[in-house]
Amino acid sequence: MNSANICMIATIVAYLAIVVAIGISCSKKNKTTDDFYLGGRKLGPFVTAMSAEASDMSSYLLMGLPGLAYISGIADVGWTAIGLAVGTYVNWLIVARRIRLYTHHVNAITIPEFFSKRFGDSKHVLTAIAAVVILIFFVPYTASGFAACGKLFGSLFGMNYTAAMVVSAIIIVAYTTLGGFLAASTTDFIQSIIMTIALIIMIFFGISVAGGVDAVMDNARALPGYLSMTMTHDMVSGTANPYGPITILSTLAWGLGYFGMPHILLRFMAIEDENKLKLSRRVASLWVVIAMAIAVAIGVIGYAASQAGAIEVLEGSASETVIVKLAGLLSTHGVLAALTAGLVIAGILACTMSTSDSQLLAAASSVSQNLMAECFHIHMDEKKKVVAARLTVVVIAVIGIFLARDPDSSVFGIVSFAWAGFGAAFGPVMLFSLFWKRTNRWGSLAGMLSGGVMIFLWKYAVRPMGGVWDIYELLPAFLVSCLCIVIFSLVTKAPEREITDCFDEVSALVKQK
């Protein structure tokens, strides 16, 4: 192992030691499940904003987006980024305050619990189904994070993929099981800073090794459709393919996913003062726009660096390691450069870990809190509930490791499917539960089931037909879910007076504040 690798590993180890230390520190504050899952609702505005976006910007920010831009140009990632930016802002604008007030009003600490209490579901049918949905989509989502870590170390240090993935998973599980939500949110805040530094470093270094801005642009212009927002480049054939209105609309639909993301919605629920959400919204929205724009640029710059011979030409899923290759090149320029490269790799780790920890917590809460305690009525004191929650995190992580065992899996592909699943199954139900008083348990149940099922039907049965049917599954599934919520709510009995009164009380609180 050369000195550059030693410096990089030292930086990474120092970073990992910090996040584990945070987990140990926060573990002392986890006395109840409310502490473990929501940090006692004591997050400040900056931690709320940056932890929400760090947990949102999973491995696709530093691996998925640059990799897709590298091989196909800016259309696909550009429209995706626009959809995500708009979705981020709207979610903070219309959902954040209302869900914070509503969940506090009905004393709900998880999304499944909120759905049941919102609609007076005393049998916890909604809780059980929502918990199962979380497991179905979060476990593979978490696996994508583990896979990203395996690719990272395998590409950079030549480590065995499986060993690297398992070690990374152990670190994530360690600080998550120790510190719970507070540790996850605090580390996410730190990780967002490291991610930002990593992005800025790589964009300047990438431009320098590619031969300057002019060289980057010349290489991009030489590829048909590479810089177009209405065409996309096919690296295999060297030709441009149309990126029409239907495809653009389909890609923009990524923004709809935010309304159903449990790990993001939990941040809204956990802020200490809902009146500071405006500040959080501005910070979060600005950071997302800047981070995604730089991530896309890194993909374009990375291609130019390949053409200049600075890094190897990447194909297929290997394109997702473009920032790793650039970091490896940076490490060869002396000790300070190697330490800086280690910080970049720590940024990629942060990107992955900040999402994985939040997903593990959300999935764990669906098992220990929603299924075991509420559905199966397994009675435990607060101490045993916290222990059960920690054990659940470990079990889910083990399953995630098993699913991530294939090193050829696409990080972007896995994230895309899980994102669609949550967006369609939870997004419409969340919006209607917050804004339409007439929504009842049957409507929400129909919306949740139809949205989740339609994701599978559209992806595996309809979309393969191609043509006008080649639409990102989130959009049709989201629309079907909305339609089912309206129809089933109207043809079944209206909500009880107690439920509508609660809705009115929360609406009044929103207007007052």
C-alpha atoms as one frame of an Amber mdcrd trajectory, in Angstrom:
protein
   0.000   0.000   0.000   1.512   3.336  -1.061   1.632   6.563   0.951  -1.288
   8.108  -0.977  -3.576   5.232  -0.004  -2.409   5.442   3.602  -3.253   9.158
   3.755  -6.666   8.584   2.220  -7.478   5.716   4.544  -6.354   7.778   7.548
  -8.780  10.559   6.578 -11.619   8.098   6.062 -10.929   6.335   9.382 -10.902
   9.685  11.187 -14.264  10.553   9.650 -15.774   7.175  10.570 -14.444   7.525
  14.120 -16.199  10.880  14.428 -19.609   9.525  13.363 -19.312   6.546  15.720
 -18.329   8.918  18.549 -21.453  10.965  17.806 -23.510   7.786  18.026 -22.029
   6.948  21.419 -22.649  10.493  22.669 -26.263  10.531  21.490 -26.977   7.076
  22.920 -27.126   8.623  26.400 -30.102  10.755  25.321 -32.232   7.864  24.057
 -34.477   7.096  27.004 -37.714   6.511  25.076 -38.786   5.434  21.590 -39.744
   9.060  20.928 -36.099   9.960  21.560 -34.815   7.093  19.425 -37.076   7.747
  16.417 -37.567  11.533  16.549 -34.800  12.838  18.779 -37.413  14.100  21.226
 -38.557  16.607  18.549 -35.659  18.912  19.396 -33.917  19.516  16.066 -32.811
  23.048  15.229 -33.579  24.679  11.863 -30.159  24.142  10.278 -29.842  20.535
  11.421 -33.407  19.906  10.225 -32.677  21.390   6.804 -29.322  19.796   6.143
 -30.093  16.408   7.673 -33.279  16.214   5.586 -31.373  16.914   2.386 -28.375
  14.769   3.287 -30.701  11.843   3.997 -32.457  12.620   0.703 -29.302  12.911
  -1.421 -28.229   9.296  -1.198 -25.427   7.678  -3.184 -27.065   8.862  -6.395
 -25.832  12.431  -5.715 -22.117  11.615  -5.924 -22.341   8.368  -7.896 -25.684
   7.976  -9.683 -26.097  11.477 -11.146 -22.467  11.954 -12.253 -22.435   8.443
 -13.728 -25.588   9.012 -15.764 -24.349  12.398 -16.970 -21.008  10.799 -17.937
 -22.556   8.287 -20.350 -25.679  10.059 -21.638 -25.279  13.819 -21.253 -27.323
  16.351 -19.366 -30.928  15.751 -20.491 -31.825  12.805 -18.278 -30.022  14.046
 -15.171 -30.950  17.668 -15.894 -34.686  17.098 -15.932 -34.364  14.759 -12.957
 -32.526  17.460 -10.993 -35.155  20.071 -11.901 -37.949  17.776 -10.761 -36.154
  17.035  -7.494 -35.413  20.706  -6.830 -39.043  21.727  -7.361 -40.269  18.768
  -5.301 -37.925  19.685  -2.454 -39.153  23.265  -2.291 -42.864  22.422  -2.541
 -42.550  19.686   0.073 -40.986  22.118   2.542 -43.513  24.804   1.598 -46.818
  22.932   1.968 -46.117  19.755   3.954 -43.465  20.522   6.569 -45.385  22.773
   8.978 -48.682  20.928   8.668 -47.241  17.472   9.316 -45.201  18.791  12.270
 -48.340  20.217  13.884 -50.572  17.271  12.963 -48.254  14.522  14.238 -47.649
  16.447  17.448 -51.396  16.991  17.861 -52.233  13.275  17.522 -48.997  12.148
  19.246 -47.634  10.094  16.325 -43.909   9.377  16.043 -43.899   7.352  12.796
 -45.602   7.767   9.427 -47.661   4.526   9.703 -48.821   5.578  13.176 -49.823
   8.988  11.824 -51.951   7.435   9.082 -53.824   5.262  11.577 -54.434   8.082
  14.053 -55.383  10.523  11.305 -58.128   8.228  10.034 -59.218   6.652  13.321
 -58.030   3.181  12.341 -58.333   1.455  15.715 -57.565  -1.953  14.163 -54.231
  -0.642  12.849 -54.793  -1.973   9.333 -53.258   1.169   7.841 -50.336   0.898
  10.248 -49.611  -2.681   9.214 -49.840  -2.030   5.472 -47.766   1.146   5.676
 -45.127  -0.702   7.696 -44.976  -3.473   5.099 -44.650  -0.895   2.304 -41.720
   0.669   4.153 -39.997  -2.702   4.436 -40.623  -3.600   0.787 -39.053  -0.412
  -0.544 -36.600   0.618   2.175 -34.669  -2.630   2.450 -33.517  -2.536  -1.201
 -33.002   1.234  -0.883 -30.670   0.582   2.040 -28.996  -2.176   0.030 -28.192
   0.365  -2.695 -26.254   2.393  -0.130 -24.260  -0.638   0.955 -23.579  -1.445
  -2.709 -22.288   2.079  -3.280 -19.811   1.671  -0.418 -18.632  -1.653  -1.825
 -18.083  -0.121  -5.262 -16.318   2.839  -3.704 -13.604   0.899  -1.892 -13.370
  -1.803  -4.532 -12.729   0.782  -7.248 -10.321   2.906  -5.249  -8.270   0.447
  -3.217  -8.878  -2.800  -5.091 -10.632  -4.228  -2.041 -12.970  -7.165  -2.240
 -16.447  -5.765  -2.969 -18.255  -7.895  -0.393 -15.764  -7.204   2.395 -15.864
  -3.458   1.761 -19.664  -3.457   1.700 -19.958  -5.415   4.959 -17.473  -3.194
   6.826 -19.301  -0.056   5.670 -22.635  -1.520   6.751 -21.234  -2.354  10.205
 -20.118   1.265  10.720 -23.534   2.618   9.681 -25.350   0.153  11.918 -23.039
   0.936  14.842 -23.775   4.639  15.164 -27.430   4.242  14.148 -28.195   1.589
  16.757 -26.318   3.556  19.415 -27.577   7.058  18.804 -30.860   6.607  16.944
 -32.489   9.552  15.175 -30.497  12.229  16.988 -27.201  10.623  15.967 -28.442
  10.141  12.406 -29.552  13.771  12.146 -26.390  15.190  13.729 -24.113  13.092
  11.529 -26.257  13.961   8.501 -25.632  17.645   9.213 -21.880  17.059   9.338
 -22.060  14.787   6.309 -23.846  17.447   4.249 -20.930  19.801   4.883 -18.402
  17.159   3.871 -20.446  16.325   0.758 -20.408  19.993  -0.253 -16.647  20.260
   0.191 -16.157  17.062  -1.812 -18.245  18.365  -4.710 -16.413  21.701  -4.865
 -12.965  20.067  -4.733 -13.745  17.600  -7.496 -15.248  20.083  -9.917 -12.105
  22.256  -9.873  -9.697  19.333  -9.939 -11.656  17.632 -12.708 -11.531  20.739
 -14.885  -7.778  21.046 -14.384  -6.962  17.449 -15.400  -9.413  17.593 -18.319
  -7.501  20.504 -19.820  -9.662  23.420 -18.775 -13.234  24.556 -19.298 -12.793
  24.873 -23.076 -11.602  21.279 -23.356 -14.541  20.062 -21.267 -17.014  21.892
 -23.489 -15.304  20.788 -26.719 -15.474  17.126 -25.682 -19.125  17.480 -24.721
 -20.073  19.262 -27.954 -18.404  16.521 -29.990 -20.988  14.003 -28.757 -24.384
  14.212 -30.511 -27.129  15.270 -28.075 -24.791  15.348 -25.070 -25.482  18.962
 -24.072 -29.094  19.072 -25.246 -32.105  19.088 -22.930 -34.258  17.544 -25.676
 -31.812  14.857 -26.845 -29.766  12.230 -25.039 -26.499  10.659 -26.130 -26.117
   6.914 -26.713 -22.522   6.088 -25.811 -22.670   2.661 -27.499 -23.832   3.796
 -30.933 -22.423   7.327 -30.699 -25.753   8.814 -31.776 -28.391  11.102 -30.257
 -31.846   9.911 -29.297 -34.860  12.220 -28.854 -35.879  13.187 -25.326 -39.458
  14.234 -25.969 -42.187  15.946 -23.908 -43.581  12.705 -22.485 -40.153  11.604
 -21.307 -39.475  15.056 -19.847 -42.767  14.985 -17.940 -41.991  11.484 -16.764
 -38.556  12.535 -15.499 -39.886  15.653 -13.781 -42.197  13.315 -11.866 -39.227
  12.458  -9.637 -40.277  15.528  -7.656 -43.557  13.845  -6.672 -41.627  11.312
  -4.643 -40.820  13.771  -1.863 -44.354  13.788  -0.494 -44.020  10.118   0.438
 -40.448   9.796   1.702 -40.632   8.660   5.369 -37.008   9.540   6.167 -37.552
  13.125   4.948 -40.996  13.569   6.492 -39.580  12.469   9.842 -37.290  15.515
   9.796 -40.313  17.772   9.489 -41.902  15.992  12.437 -38.776  16.348  14.590
 -38.050  20.088  14.416 -38.252  21.792  17.804 -39.883  25.014  16.590 -42.151
  24.789  13.529 -41.911  28.559  13.126 -38.299  28.116  12.008 -39.265  25.857
   9.113 -39.149  28.848   6.744 -35.432  29.221   7.398 -34.956  25.469   7.005
 -36.804  25.560   3.668 -34.537  28.244   2.241 -31.347  26.522   3.365 -32.468
  23.111   2.099 -33.720  24.323  -1.285 -30.589  26.337  -2.027 -28.269  23.494
  -1.068 -30.140  20.941  -3.206 -29.968  23.105  -6.334 -26.257  23.793  -5.964
 -25.324  20.202  -5.033 -27.175  18.595  -7.934 -25.888  21.120 -10.479 -22.309
  20.390  -9.429 -22.928  16.615  -9.450 -24.162  16.771 -13.051 -21.186  18.940
 -14.017 -18.779  16.399 -12.514 -20.170  13.733 -14.847 -19.538  15.942 -17.893
 -16.088  16.912 -16.627 -15.296  13.273 -15.869 -15.972  12.321 -19.494 -13.563
  15.023 -20.662 -10.966  13.734 -18.181 -11.327  10.275 -19.728 -10.823  11.676
 -23.209  -7.731  13.513 -21.995  -6.345  10.226 -20.688  -6.359  11.375 -17.066
  -8.675   8.539 -16.026  -9.829   5.404 -17.813 -12.908   5.345 -20.039 -15.865
   4.056 -17.999 -18.724   1.968 -19.376 -22.109   0.889 -18.020 -22.503   0.886
 -14.242 -18.765   1.579 -13.911 -19.545   5.181 -14.889 -20.927   5.632 -11.365
 -17.351   5.508 -10.067 -16.220   8.574 -12.036 -15.785  10.728  -8.931 -13.909
   7.867  -7.250 -11.508   7.678 -10.187 -10.917  11.422 -10.024 -10.267  11.201
  -6.283  -7.765   8.410  -6.870  -5.958  10.584  -9.388  -5.956  13.523  -6.971
  -4.300  11.377  -4.303  -1.179  10.959  -6.452  -0.244  14.651  -6.185   1.390
  14.609  -2.747   0.413  14.162   0.902  -1.901  17.174   1.117  -3.652  16.116
  -2.095  -4.004  12.571  -0.766  -5.585  13.850   2.452  -7.925  15.985   0.368
  -8.807  12.957  -1.760  -9.584  11.117   1.460 -11.994  13.903   2.348 -13.671
  13.473  -1.033 -14.080   9.748  -0.425 -15.425  10.559   3.031 -17.914  12.812
   1.239 -19.082   9.915  -0.903 -19.355   7.788   2.213 -21.290  10.595   3.881
 -23.640  10.749   0.932 -24.385   7.060   1.271 -24.386   6.808   5.047 -26.639
   9.821   5.574 -29.405   8.090   3.660 -28.791   4.554   4.887 -28.963   5.521
   8.580 -32.287   7.306   8.087 -33.707   4.423   6.074 -32.637   1.906   8.691
 -34.373   3.919  11.404 -37.582   4.276   9.400 -37.623   0.578   8.544 -36.834
  -0.371  12.145 -39.649   1.803  13.465 -42.087   0.097  11.109 -41.188  -3.266
  12.618 -40.624  -2.590  16.321 -43.059   0.280  16.858 -45.779  -0.288  14.258
 -45.914  -4.055  13.732 -44.730  -5.455  17.072 -46.219  -2.904  19.477 -49.308
  -1.596  17.649 -50.425  -4.467  15.391 -49.313  -7.558  17.305 -49.772  -5.891
  20.730 -46.442  -7.059  22.126 -46.220  -5.041  25.312 -42.781  -3.763  26.324
 -41.531  -1.010  28.575 -39.636   1.898  27.020 -36.222   0.362  27.639 -37.178
  -2.893  25.924 -38.729  -0.979  23.021 -35.440   0.820  22.404 -33.574  -2.508
  22.537 -36.075  -4.023  20.092 -35.600  -1.038  17.789 -31.837  -1.475  17.812
 -32.085  -5.202  17.110 -34.441  -4.480  14.232 -31.878  -2.119  12.696 -29.323
  -4.938  12.773 -31.670  -7.497  11.194 -32.704  -5.141   8.391 -29.060  -4.286
   7.716 -28.220  -7.986   7.369 -30.993  -8.395   4.795 -29.734  -5.293   2.979
 -26.217  -6.752   2.856 -27.606  -9.938   1.312 -29.507  -8.009  -1.358 -26.444
  -5.890  -2.183 -24.175  -8.874  -2.804 -24.180  -8.314  -6.598 -21.402  -5.827
  -7.477 -22.928  -5.180 -10.926 -26.178  -3.733  -9.582 -26.913  -0.125 -10.554
 -27.174   2.310  -7.646 -29.278   4.707  -9.701 -31.630   1.928 -10.836 -32.326
   0.661  -7.314 -32.869   4.161  -5.955 -35.182   5.016  -8.855 -37.486   2.065
  -8.126 -37.594   2.564  -4.338 -38.189   6.302  -4.792 -41.148   5.580  -7.053
 -42.542   3.070  -4.567 -42.649   5.511  -1.668 -43.790   8.402  -3.820 -46.801
   6.488  -5.135 -47.759   4.498  -2.035 -47.379   7.292   0.554 -47.243  10.588
  -1.352 -50.909  10.921  -2.378 -52.126   9.560   0.973 -49.976  12.098   2.820
 -51.215  15.038   0.737 -54.883  14.076   0.977 -54.624  13.347   4.711 -53.195
  16.816   5.307 -55.373  18.840   2.947 -58.709  17.069   2.275 -60.974  16.623
   5.285 -63.276  14.202   3.449 -60.518  11.602   3.019 -61.357   8.478   5.014
 -59.599   5.264   5.949 -60.976   3.394   2.932 -59.753   6.028   0.542 -56.300
   6.134   2.112 -56.113   2.337   2.126 -57.102   2.168  -1.550 -54.600   4.875
  -2.444 -51.750   3.193  -0.607 -52.385  -0.231  -2.120 -53.100   0.941  -5.660
 -50.029   3.183  -5.715 -47.714   0.448  -4.478 -49.108  -2.230  -6.776 -49.109
   0.058  -9.829 -45.364   0.639  -9.401 -44.731  -3.055 -10.038 -47.321  -3.377
 -12.810 -46.094  -0.356 -14.732 -42.388  -1.113 -14.365 -42.540  -4.795 -15.288
 -45.648  -5.108 -17.476 -46.438  -1.757 -19.108 -43.182   0.194 -19.434 -41.330
  -2.607 -21.303 -43.823  -2.093 -24.159 -41.914   1.100 -24.972 -43.143   4.067
 -26.990 -45.680   6.231 -25.189 -45.726   3.681 -22.361 -42.075   4.261 -21.523
 -42.882   6.541 -18.582 -41.245   6.554 -15.171 -43.567   4.414 -13.067 -43.960
   7.046 -10.341 -46.130   9.328 -12.491 -48.914   6.881 -13.510 -48.863   5.189
 -10.105 -49.163   8.549  -8.319 -52.156   9.539 -10.479 -53.870   6.174  -9.983
 -53.395   6.458  -6.226 -54.925   9.958  -6.178 -57.911   8.775  -8.214 -58.517
   5.807  -5.913 -58.335   7.987  -2.807 -61.010  10.335  -4.167 -63.327   7.597
  -5.469 -63.193   5.322  -2.427 -63.489   8.224   0.009 -66.616   9.509  -1.747
 -68.394   6.152  -2.172 -67.825   5.072   1.429 -68.931   6.528   4.733 -67.627
   9.985   5.619 -65.068  10.270   8.449 -66.372  10.378  12.007 -66.986  13.751
  13.648 -64.051  13.264  15.995 -61.668  12.888  13.032 -62.969  15.918  11.134
 -62.858  18.007  14.312 -59.216  17.045  14.761 -58.531  18.065  11.155 -60.174
  21.449  11.778 -58.175  21.965  14.954 -54.884  21.363  13.154 -55.948  23.612
  10.261 -56.670  26.349  12.769 -53.229  25.905  14.324 -51.593  26.192  10.907
 -53.411  29.469  10.216 -52.582  30.882  13.651 -48.868  30.257  13.250
